[in-house]
Amino acid sequence: MTLGSVPPKFKVNIDRDQCMDCGRCIENCSYGVYRREGDKILIESRKCTGCLRCVAMCPRDAITLTEKPIDYRSHPLWTREVREDIIKQARSGKIILSGMGNARDLPVVYDRLLLDACQVTNPSIDPLREPMELRTYIGKKPSKLKFKKTESGDVELETKLAPNLKLNTPIMIGHMSFGAISLNSQLSMAKAVTELGTYMGTGEGGLHKDLYPYQDHMIVQVASGRFGVNIDYLERGAAIEIKIGQGAKPGIGGHLPGEKVNEEVSRTRMIPVGSDAISPAPHHDIYSIEDLVQLIRSLKEATEWKKPVFVKIAAVHNVAPIAAGIARSSADAVVIDGFRGGTGAAPKVFRDNVGIPIEVAIASVDQKLREQGVRNEISIIASGGIRSSADLAKSIALGADAVNIGTAALVALGCRVCGNCYRNLCPWGIATQRPELVSRLDPERGAIQVSNLIKGWTYELSELMGAAGINSIESLRGNRDRLRGYMLDEQMLKILDVLPAGA
Amino acid sequence: MSHGNNSEIIDEYITLHSSLSIFRVIKMCGIIGFIDRTKSRMDGSSIKAALSLMNERGSGDGAGYAAYGIYPEYADYYALHVFFDNLGEPKKKVDELLQQLGEIVHQEEIPTTPQPGIKKVHIPWRYFFKPSEDLMEGKMASENDVVTYIVMEVNANVKGATICSSGKNMGVFKASGWPEDVANFYRIEDYKGYIWLGHNRYPTNSPGWWGGAHPFNLLNWSVVHNGEITSYGTNQRYVEGYGYKCSLFTDTEVVAYLFDLLGRQHGLSYEMVVKALAPPFWDEIDRMPAKEAELNKAVRLTYGSALMNGPFAIVVGTENGIVGFTDRIKLRPLVVGENGNRLYISSEEAAIRVLDPEVKNVYTPRAGEPIIGRFIE
Ligand code: SF4
Ligand code: SF4
């Protein structure tokens, strides 16, 4: 062991004067930080991930957590993280795995965009007294309408509308598979979206039968591994999403560690128990845009053209022309996942280095689709690091039709973004399949929490729109005139097509 | 979504907001529209008087008139009204462009009489123009497309020249100044029209140059507008996707382009254009009979980016008549009056009474309801 150990990430401490020796920390910590020896609770700080389950459960507020109790000699280039990654790889010779989204301290474009409000020259609108319309339709729309006159002189619509999903609020929950997360987490979210009149994704893990009652609000995913895909599955969903890539790891496929593949997961995914479920990097029947067009058509044929088909891509450098290509196919929506998108497990080097921010991707995709006159052909769903109603409003003002949230919904269920989802030990019962942990999450209560979050954001979005004198979501969409950039460079402002603050 | 089970949050907001909504400050502009359905023409003197009555709605910063039926001798040609900063380089460029794309049948400076209240910062000019037919193909398949192209090109790229109107047998006369002064400057009483629009402006968001005054025009569409369009950015992105360029620094310009796109290019009826621009609320649509609901849903889905938000009252002059409407919650006033074949639409009833003391049937339309006056064939 020439490398020795690295300093622990956290130091856990119990204030022994406060502690009532109830033992809840021992029960709750799935990582084994606490154990009892005689009448004393011993602490092994090195095992702590910072999930804060113990802190949340301690009745006496006796536990304190210190981050980085021992740090390295400071160095601007050779950061702690860099040094530890090297040590880890020197030891293992492997790819470093990580969870959740990009953890690098890069500037967040959302935080440098500011919203507008009315003063004097036009009235703001009070959403509690006047109608405020957030209803959003996701799907293909005609670029113009044709009417005909009937014999009795009435005007009738001649154009046929393609099937669209009706959202009561422009917030959906993105795809997190059964396997990556627990059934109780999926159930919580499914109940919430059904109550609210919006949608969630199944992820690439198939559709568990307990979710059938909510299937009208679920978008079923077809990913490169094709886990759980059959005609019954396709027919159950409200829409179908083809997953080409994901923001946390563009260019590579999904990865579900074998520890998480228990009986139930194996049945739903149609794979053997305990086997790693590794989706191929590409779909092996999609090597070009023409192939994608064919797959979209086959899925539509299979479901009798009744279901919208979405295509999800990671926001990579030339996301705009790719999205334009997708818009020309029979796809109904393109889901763009920015480089801050979360994941259950991804190689760290991908998570932290590949892809571009969602804000920039929305701006350039919307622009490109308009230039090519195909913006109405397809809806834009943005995801990857949307943290608040402000991020939501800004995404729509940049040009998105709706957003997908992922991490935010998990945080509403208890997740503390500790980033250890790939270990199957999530103490909050979210990213785990262990029955004793999963049972910690009550789907009824989870549903209320998730639905509260979406309601809260929806109220805030209404207020933001009202303050801007807008009473209908379509007038916020692409309304970059109501955004200003703050501390963004000229080039970035140009790409976002936003004026600087003060202009 | 139901707001029902979050009454605490709602209560908080009510306390927060109950004091706020009374602070609505209305930006004031006076607008007026007139049509004689039999095409019997009226000179500009009474429209001047009516607009001047609304002086408290303006600030002397800008006023303008649009008149239809004024050039019967050139009725088949496009009348291009242009503001030149000088008659050198800018005019040379416009002349060249017009000669390249068609024939100038006649041109002259628009006659004006100096007014103490008006600084003549531009030279108003008019061309009577016919696009040549052999150029019409692809993107410029019709005379209207060619003229639209010319307007966009000059207004975006020719420094020192602004085309302020481009319809047939009509013209826009506008400048910085009070309505009487602008009218006297252009000798507006010398023109006889069957449609008149007038606008008295209190500008808040455009510089005080003449191009920023109303009416705004493209081809036969002319717009006068009282209010502010909070959806401007969305509407602008939408029309720019179809080749229009918003270069006049004001939100009203986009309304003329929306009418041209939906009304001319997409062939929608005036009623349908107004439905797209100020559609019914979803709650109302949900209560409609199935077929009607489907039609309204289709309009909202297809033309969501054309929906105009914010407070406005608008009168549009067109080839076949005038169209007046307000925003969906009617944050700006609009009054309609009728007398025989004459229809009046204005911000104020008093202005209509100046135009026609005998006016009958004066009423206020519902929010978003189109008021359409068409010629009788
Ligand atoms: S949960 Fe708190 S009070 Fe209970 S044993 Fe642990 S530290 Fe002590
Ligand atoms: S889901 Fe669980 S394991 Fe994953 S970050 Fe959240 S708390 Fe940690």
Coordinates of C-alpha atoms in Angstrom, one line a residue, chain A residues 12-502:
Chain A
V12 CA -19.0 13.1 11.4
N13 CA -19.5 14.1 15.0
I14 CA -22.1 13.4 17.7
D15 CA -22.6 15.9 20.4
R16 CA -22.7 13.4 23.2
D17 CA -24.4 15.8 25.6
Q18 CA -27.3 16.1 23.2
C19 CA -27.5 12.5 22.1
M20 CA -30.2 10.4 23.7
D21 CA -28.8 7.1 22.5
C22 CA -31.8 6.2 20.4
G23 CA -29.8 4.5 17.7
R24 CA -31.6 6.0 14.8
C25 CA -28.4 7.0 13.1
I26 CA -27.2 3.4 13.1
E27 CA -30.5 2.2 11.6
N28 CA -30.7 4.9 9.0
C29 CA -27.1 4.9 7.7
S30 CA -26.9 2.4 4.9
Y31 CA -23.2 3.1 4.3
G32 CA -22.3 1.8 7.8
V33 CA -20.9 4.9 9.3
Y34 CA -22.4 4.2 12.7
R35 CA -22.1 1.1 14.9
R36 CA -22.7 0.3 18.5
E37 CA -20.0 -1.1 20.7
G38 CA -21.1 -1.7 24.2
D39 CA -23.0 1.4 25.3
K40 CA -21.2 3.7 22.8
I41 CA -22.0 4.6 19.3
L42 CA -18.8 4.6 17.2
I43 CA -18.4 6.6 14.1
E44 CA -16.4 5.7 11.0
S45 CA -16.4 9.0 9.1
R46 CA -14.5 7.7 6.1
K47 CA -17.7 5.8 5.0
C48 CA -19.8 9.0 5.0
T49 CA -21.2 10.2 1.6
G50 CA -22.9 13.3 2.9
C51 CA -26.4 12.0 2.2
L52 CA -27.5 13.6 5.4
R53 CA -30.0 10.9 6.2
C54 CA -28.7 10.7 9.8
V55 CA -28.9 14.4 10.3
A56 CA -32.4 14.4 9.0
M57 CA -33.5 11.6 11.3
C58 CA -31.7 12.5 14.6
P59 CA -34.4 13.7 17.0
R60 CA -31.8 15.8 19.0
D61 CA -29.9 17.6 16.2
A62 CA -26.9 16.0 17.8
I63 CA -25.0 15.2 14.6
T64 CA -22.7 17.6 12.8
L65 CA -20.9 17.0 9.6
T66 CA -17.8 18.8 8.5
E67 CA -16.8 18.7 4.8
K68 CA -13.1 18.2 4.0
P69 CA -11.9 18.1 7.6
I70 CA -8.3 17.6 6.4
D71 CA -7.5 19.2 3.1
Y72 CA -4.5 19.0 0.8
R73 CA -2.0 21.8 0.4
S74 CA -4.0 24.2 -1.7
H75 CA -3.1 24.5 -5.4
P76 CA -5.1 26.1 -8.2
L77 CA -4.3 23.5 -10.8
W78 CA -3.7 20.3 -8.8
T79 CA -6.9 20.4 -6.9
R80 CA -8.0 17.9 -4.3
E81 CA -10.2 16.2 -6.9
V82 CA -7.5 16.0 -9.5
R83 CA -5.1 14.4 -7.0
E84 CA -7.6 11.9 -5.7
D85 CA -8.7 10.9 -9.2
I86 CA -5.1 10.1 -10.0
I87 CA -4.6 8.2 -6.8
K88 CA -7.8 6.2 -7.5
Q89 CA -6.8 5.3 -11.0
A90 CA -3.2 4.5 -10.0
R91 CA -4.8 2.0 -7.7
S92 CA -7.5 0.6 -10.0
G93 CA -6.5 1.2 -13.6
K94 CA -10.2 1.8 -14.3
I95 CA -12.6 4.4 -15.5
I96 CA -13.9 6.5 -12.6
L97 CA -17.7 6.2 -12.1
S98 CA -19.8 9.0 -10.8
G99 CA -23.4 9.9 -10.2
M100 CA -25.7 12.9 -10.5
G101 CA -24.8 15.8 -12.8
N102 CA -21.7 17.7 -13.8
A103 CA -19.9 18.7 -10.6
R104 CA -17.5 21.2 -11.9
D105 CA -17.7 24.8 -10.8
L106 CA -18.5 26.3 -14.3
P107 CA -20.5 29.5 -14.7
V108 CA -24.2 28.9 -15.0
V109 CA -25.8 30.8 -17.9
Y110 CA -29.2 30.8 -16.3
D111 CA -27.8 32.8 -13.4
R112 CA -26.6 35.4 -15.8
L113 CA -29.9 35.9 -17.5
L114 CA -32.4 38.3 -16.0
L115 CA -36.2 38.4 -16.5
D116 CA -38.3 41.5 -17.2
A117 CA -41.3 43.0 -15.5
C118 CA -43.8 45.8 -16.3
Q119 CA -43.7 49.2 -14.9
V120 CA -46.0 52.1 -15.6
T121 CA -46.4 51.8 -19.4
N122 CA -48.3 48.6 -19.3
P123 CA -50.0 46.8 -16.5
S124 CA -48.8 43.7 -14.9
I125 CA -51.4 41.0 -14.7
D126 CA -52.5 39.5 -11.4
P127 CA -52.8 35.7 -11.9
L128 CA -55.1 35.3 -9.0
R129 CA -57.8 37.5 -10.5
E130 CA -57.3 37.1 -14.2
P131 CA -56.8 34.1 -16.4
M132 CA -53.2 32.9 -16.7
E133 CA -52.7 30.2 -19.3
L134 CA -49.9 27.7 -18.9
R135 CA -51.5 24.9 -20.9
T136 CA -49.0 23.6 -23.3
Y137 CA -49.4 21.1 -26.2
I138 CA -46.4 19.0 -27.1
G139 CA -46.3 17.6 -30.6
K140 CA -46.3 18.6 -34.3
K141 CA -48.3 21.6 -35.3
P142 CA -49.2 22.7 -38.8
S143 CA -47.4 25.7 -40.1
K144 CA -50.6 27.1 -41.4
L145 CA -54.3 26.3 -41.3
K146 CA -56.8 25.7 -44.1
F147 CA -60.5 26.3 -43.7
K148 CA -63.4 25.5 -45.9
K149 CA -66.9 26.9 -46.1
T150 CA -69.8 24.5 -45.6
E151 CA -73.0 24.7 -47.6
S152 CA -74.7 26.5 -44.8
G153 CA -71.9 29.1 -44.8
D154 CA -70.1 27.9 -41.7
V155 CA -66.3 27.9 -41.6
E156 CA -64.8 24.5 -41.0
L157 CA -61.3 23.4 -40.3
E158 CA -59.8 21.5 -43.2
T159 CA -56.3 20.8 -41.7
K160 CA -56.0 17.7 -39.6
L161 CA -54.1 18.1 -36.3
A162 CA -51.5 15.5 -35.3
P163 CA -51.9 14.0 -31.8
N164 CA -50.4 16.3 -29.2
L165 CA -49.8 15.8 -25.4
K166 CA -51.8 18.3 -23.3
L167 CA -49.8 19.6 -20.3
N168 CA -51.4 21.7 -17.7
T169 CA -48.1 23.1 -16.8
P170 CA -44.9 23.1 -18.9
I171 CA -43.0 20.9 -16.5
M172 CA -42.6 17.2 -17.0
I173 CA -40.4 14.7 -15.2
G174 CA -37.6 13.2 -17.3
H175 CA -36.7 9.6 -17.8
M176 CA -35.4 7.8 -14.7
S177 CA -35.7 4.0 -15.1
F178 CA -37.0 1.4 -12.7
G179 CA -33.6 -0.1 -11.8
A180 CA -31.8 3.2 -11.6
I181 CA -34.4 4.3 -9.1
S182 CA -36.9 2.4 -7.0
L183 CA -40.5 1.5 -7.8
N184 CA -41.6 3.7 -5.0
S185 CA -39.9 6.7 -6.5
Q186 CA -41.5 6.0 -9.8
L187 CA -44.9 5.5 -8.2
S188 CA -44.5 8.8 -6.3
M189 CA -43.8 10.7 -9.5
A190 CA -46.5 8.9 -11.5
K191 CA -49.2 9.8 -9.0
A192 CA -48.0 13.4 -9.0
V193 CA -48.0 13.9 -12.7
T194 CA -51.3 12.2 -13.1
E195 CA -52.9 14.5 -10.5
L196 CA -51.3 17.6 -12.1
G197 CA -52.1 16.7 -15.7
T198 CA -48.5 16.4 -16.9
Y199 CA -46.2 13.5 -17.8
M200 CA -43.1 11.6 -16.8
G201 CA -40.7 9.2 -18.5
T202 CA -40.3 5.5 -17.8
G203 CA -36.6 5.5 -18.6
E204 CA -35.2 2.6 -20.4
G205 CA -36.1 0.0 -17.9
G206 CA -39.6 -1.0 -19.1
L207 CA -42.9 -0.3 -17.4
H208 CA -43.6 -2.1 -14.1
K209 CA -47.2 -3.4 -13.8
D210 CA -47.8 -1.3 -10.7
L211 CA -47.5 1.8 -13.0
Y212 CA -50.2 0.7 -15.4
P213 CA -52.9 2.8 -13.7
Y214 CA -50.8 5.9 -14.5
Q215 CA -49.8 4.9 -18.0
D216 CA -51.8 7.7 -19.7
H217 CA -49.3 10.1 -18.1
M218 CA -46.2 8.1 -18.9
I219 CA -43.8 8.4 -21.8
V220 CA -42.2 5.0 -22.6
Q221 CA -38.6 5.0 -23.7
V222 CA -36.9 3.0 -26.3
A223 CA -33.1 3.2 -25.8
S224 CA -30.2 1.4 -27.4
G225 CA -30.5 -1.6 -25.1
R226 CA -34.2 -2.0 -25.9
F227 CA -34.8 -3.3 -22.4
G228 CA -38.5 -4.0 -21.7
V229 CA -39.6 -3.0 -25.2
N230 CA -42.5 -4.9 -26.8
I231 CA -45.7 -3.9 -28.4
D232 CA -47.7 -4.0 -25.1
Y233 CA -45.2 -1.5 -23.6
L234 CA -45.4 0.8 -26.6
E235 CA -49.2 0.8 -26.6
R236 CA -49.4 1.6 -22.9
G237 CA -47.5 4.8 -23.1
A238 CA -49.0 8.3 -23.8
A239 CA -46.0 8.9 -26.1
I240 CA -42.8 7.1 -27.1
E241 CA -39.3 8.5 -26.6
I242 CA -36.3 7.3 -28.5
K243 CA -33.3 7.9 -26.5
I244 CA -30.2 8.7 -28.6
G245 CA -28.2 10.2 -25.9
Q246 CA -28.2 11.9 -22.5
G247 CA -26.6 15.0 -21.2
A248 CA -24.6 13.4 -18.4
K249 CA -22.8 11.1 -20.8
P250 CA -23.2 12.0 -24.5
G251 CA -21.9 9.4 -26.8
I252 CA -22.2 6.4 -24.5
G253 CA -25.1 4.2 -23.4
G254 CA -26.9 3.6 -20.2
H255 CA -25.2 1.7 -17.3
L256 CA -27.1 -0.1 -14.6
P257 CA -24.8 -1.9 -12.1
G258 CA -25.7 -5.5 -11.5
E259 CA -26.2 -4.9 -7.7
K260 CA -29.4 -3.1 -8.7
V261 CA -30.8 -5.8 -10.9
N262 CA -33.1 -7.8 -8.5
E263 CA -36.0 -10.1 -9.4
E264 CA -38.5 -7.3 -10.1
V265 CA -36.0 -5.2 -12.1
S266 CA -35.0 -8.3 -14.1
R267 CA -38.6 -9.1 -15.0
T268 CA -39.5 -5.5 -16.1
R269 CA -36.3 -5.1 -18.1
M270 CA -36.3 -8.7 -19.4
I271 CA -32.6 -9.3 -18.3
P272 CA -31.1 -11.9 -15.9
V273 CA -30.9 -11.1 -12.2
G274 CA -27.6 -9.5 -11.1
S275 CA -26.3 -8.8 -14.5
D276 CA -24.9 -5.4 -15.4
A277 CA -27.3 -3.8 -17.9
I278 CA -25.1 -1.9 -20.3
S279 CA -26.8 -0.3 -23.2
P280 CA -24.7 0.0 -26.4
A281 CA -23.4 3.4 -27.2
P282 CA -25.3 3.7 -30.4
H283 CA -28.6 2.1 -31.4
H284 CA -27.3 -0.6 -33.6
D285 CA -30.1 0.0 -36.1
I286 CA -29.4 3.7 -36.2
Y287 CA -26.1 4.7 -37.9
S288 CA -27.5 7.8 -39.7
I289 CA -30.4 10.2 -39.7
E290 CA -32.2 8.1 -42.3
D291 CA -32.1 5.1 -40.0
L292 CA -33.6 7.2 -37.2
V293 CA -36.4 8.4 -39.5
Q294 CA -37.1 4.7 -40.2
L295 CA -37.3 3.8 -36.5
I296 CA -39.6 6.7 -35.8
R297 CA -41.9 5.5 -38.7
S298 CA -41.8 1.9 -37.5
L299 CA -42.8 3.0 -34.0
K300 CA -45.6 5.1 -35.4
E301 CA -46.8 2.3 -37.6
A302 CA -46.7 -0.1 -34.7
T303 CA -48.9 2.2 -32.7
E304 CA -51.2 3.3 -35.6
W305 CA -49.9 6.9 -35.7
K306 CA -51.8 7.6 -32.5
K307 CA -48.8 8.4 -30.3
P308 CA -46.4 11.3 -30.5
V309 CA -42.8 10.1 -30.8
F310 CA -40.0 12.1 -29.2
V311 CA -36.3 11.9 -29.8
K312 CA -33.9 12.7 -27.0
I313 CA -30.4 13.8 -27.7
A314 CA -27.6 15.2 -25.6
A315 CA -26.7 18.8 -26.2
V316 CA -23.5 18.4 -28.2
H317 CA -21.6 21.0 -30.2
N318 CA -23.7 20.7 -33.4
V319 CA -27.0 20.1 -31.6
A320 CA -28.8 22.6 -33.8
P321 CA -28.4 20.9 -37.2
I322 CA -29.1 17.5 -35.6
A323 CA -32.3 18.9 -34.1
A324 CA -33.2 20.3 -37.5
G325 CA -32.7 16.9 -39.1
I326 CA -35.0 15.4 -36.5
A327 CA -37.5 18.1 -37.1
R328 CA -37.7 17.0 -40.7
S329 CA -38.6 13.5 -39.8
S330 CA -42.0 12.5 -38.4
A331 CA -40.8 13.0 -34.8
D332 CA -43.1 15.2 -32.7
A333 CA -40.7 16.6 -30.2
V334 CA -37.0 16.8 -29.6
V335 CA -35.7 16.5 -26.1
I336 CA -32.4 18.2 -25.6
D337 CA -30.5 17.3 -22.5
G338 CA -27.8 19.7 -21.4
F339 CA -24.4 18.9 -20.0
R340 CA -25.5 19.3 -16.5
G341 CA -28.1 16.5 -16.8
G342 CA -28.1 14.0 -14.0
T343 CA -27.6 10.3 -14.1
G344 CA -27.5 7.2 -11.9
A345 CA -24.0 6.2 -13.2
A346 CA -21.7 7.8 -15.7
P347 CA -17.9 7.9 -16.2
K348 CA -16.8 11.0 -14.5
V349 CA -14.8 12.2 -17.4
F350 CA -18.0 12.3 -19.5
R351 CA -20.1 13.8 -16.8
D352 CA -17.8 16.7 -16.3
N353 CA -16.4 17.4 -19.8
V354 CA -18.7 16.4 -22.6
G355 CA -21.5 18.4 -24.1
I356 CA -22.7 22.0 -23.9
P357 CA -25.0 24.0 -21.5
I358 CA -28.8 23.6 -22.1
E359 CA -29.3 27.4 -22.2
V360 CA -27.1 27.7 -25.3
A361 CA -28.5 24.6 -26.9
I362 CA -32.1 25.8 -26.6
A363 CA -31.1 29.2 -28.2
S364 CA -29.3 27.7 -31.1
V365 CA -31.8 24.9 -31.8
D366 CA -34.8 27.3 -31.7
Q367 CA -32.9 29.7 -34.0
K368 CA -31.9 27.0 -36.5
L369 CA -35.5 25.5 -36.7
R370 CA -36.8 29.0 -37.4
E371 CA -34.3 29.7 -40.1
Q372 CA -35.3 26.5 -41.7
G373 CA -39.0 27.2 -41.3
V374 CA -39.6 24.0 -39.3
R375 CA -40.1 25.3 -35.8
N376 CA -43.8 24.4 -35.9
E377 CA -42.9 20.8 -37.0
I378 CA -41.6 19.9 -33.6
S379 CA -41.7 20.8 -29.9
I380 CA -38.6 21.5 -28.0
I381 CA -38.3 20.0 -24.5
A382 CA -35.3 21.2 -22.5
S383 CA -33.6 19.4 -19.6
G384 CA -30.4 19.1 -17.8
G385 CA -29.9 21.1 -14.7
I386 CA -33.2 23.0 -14.3
R387 CA -33.3 23.9 -10.7
S388 CA -36.1 26.4 -10.2
S389 CA -39.1 28.2 -11.7
A390 CA -36.7 30.9 -12.8
D391 CA -34.7 28.4 -14.9
L392 CA -38.0 27.2 -16.3
A393 CA -39.1 30.7 -17.3
K394 CA -35.8 31.5 -18.8
S395 CA -35.8 28.2 -20.8
I396 CA -39.2 29.0 -22.3
A397 CA -38.2 32.6 -23.0
L398 CA -35.1 31.2 -24.9
G399 CA -37.5 29.1 -27.0
A400 CA -38.3 25.8 -25.3
D401 CA -41.9 24.5 -25.2
A402 CA -41.5 22.7 -21.9
V403 CA -38.9 21.3 -19.6
N404 CA -38.1 18.0 -18.1
I405 CA -36.9 17.9 -14.5
G406 CA -35.0 15.0 -12.9
T407 CA -32.8 15.8 -10.0
A408 CA -35.2 18.5 -8.7
A409 CA -38.0 15.8 -8.5
L410 CA -35.6 13.5 -6.6
V411 CA -34.7 16.2 -4.2
A412 CA -38.4 16.7 -3.6
L413 CA -38.4 13.0 -2.6
G414 CA -35.6 13.4 -0.1
C415 CA -32.4 13.1 -2.3
R416 CA -29.6 15.2 -1.0
V417 CA -27.5 15.0 -4.2
C418 CA -24.7 13.0 -2.5
G419 CA -23.8 11.5 -5.9
N420 CA -23.6 7.8 -4.9
C421 CA -26.6 6.6 -6.8
Y422 CA -24.7 3.8 -8.5
R423 CA -24.0 2.0 -5.2
N424 CA -27.6 0.7 -4.6
L425 CA -27.4 2.0 -1.1
C426 CA -29.4 5.2 -1.3
P427 CA -30.6 5.8 2.2
W428 CA -33.6 7.8 1.0
G429 CA -35.0 4.8 -0.8
I430 CA -34.6 6.4 -4.2
A431 CA -31.6 5.1 -6.1
T432 CA -31.7 1.6 -4.6
Q433 CA -33.5 -1.7 -5.0
R434 CA -33.0 -3.0 -1.5
P435 CA -36.4 -3.6 0.0
E436 CA -35.5 -2.3 3.4
L437 CA -34.4 1.0 1.9
V438 CA -37.1 1.3 -0.7
S439 CA -39.7 0.9 2.0
R440 CA -38.4 4.1 3.5
L441 CA -40.1 6.0 0.7
D442 CA -43.9 6.1 1.0
P443 CA -45.3 6.7 -2.5
E444 CA -48.4 8.5 -1.2
R445 CA -46.3 11.1 0.7
G446 CA -43.7 11.2 -2.1
A447 CA -46.4 12.0 -4.5
I448 CA -47.5 15.0 -2.4
Q449 CA -44.0 16.3 -2.2
V450 CA -43.3 16.1 -5.9
S451 CA -46.7 17.6 -6.7
N452 CA -46.1 20.4 -4.3
L453 CA -42.9 21.2 -5.9
I454 CA -44.4 21.4 -9.4
K455 CA -47.3 23.4 -8.1
G456 CA -45.0 25.8 -6.4
W457 CA -43.0 26.3 -9.6
T458 CA -46.2 26.7 -11.5
Y459 CA -47.5 29.5 -9.2
E460 CA -44.1 31.2 -9.5
L461 CA -44.1 30.9 -13.3
S462 CA -47.6 32.5 -13.3
E463 CA -46.4 35.3 -11.2
L464 CA -43.3 35.9 -13.3
M465 CA -45.5 36.0 -16.5
G466 CA -48.1 38.2 -14.9
A467 CA -45.4 40.6 -13.8
A468 CA -44.2 40.7 -17.4
G469 CA -47.7 41.5 -18.6
I470 CA -48.1 38.1 -20.3
N471 CA -51.2 35.9 -19.7
S472 CA -50.4 33.0 -22.0
I473 CA -47.4 30.8 -22.1
E474 CA -47.1 31.0 -25.9
S475 CA -46.2 34.7 -25.5
L476 CA -43.3 33.8 -23.3
R477 CA -42.0 31.1 -25.6
G478 CA -39.0 32.5 -27.6
N479 CA -39.6 35.9 -26.2
R480 CA -35.9 36.7 -25.7
D481 CA -36.9 40.4 -25.7
R482 CA -37.8 39.9 -22.1
L483 CA -34.4 38.5 -21.1
R484 CA -31.2 40.5 -20.5
G485 CA -27.7 39.1 -20.1
Y486 CA -25.7 40.1 -17.1
M487 CA -21.9 39.6 -17.1
L488 CA -22.1 37.5 -20.3
D489 CA -19.6 38.2 -23.1
E490 CA -20.6 39.6 -26.4
Q491 CA -20.2 36.3 -28.2
M492 CA -22.5 34.5 -25.8
L493 CA -25.1 37.3 -26.0
K494 CA -25.0 36.9 -29.8
I495 CA -25.6 33.2 -29.6
L496 CA -28.4 33.6 -27.1
D497 CA -29.7 36.5 -29.1
V498 CA -30.2 38.5 -25.9
L499 CA -29.4 42.1 -25.2
P500 CA -27.1 43.0 -22.3
A501 CA -28.7 44.4 -19.1
G502 CA -29.2 48.2 -19.5

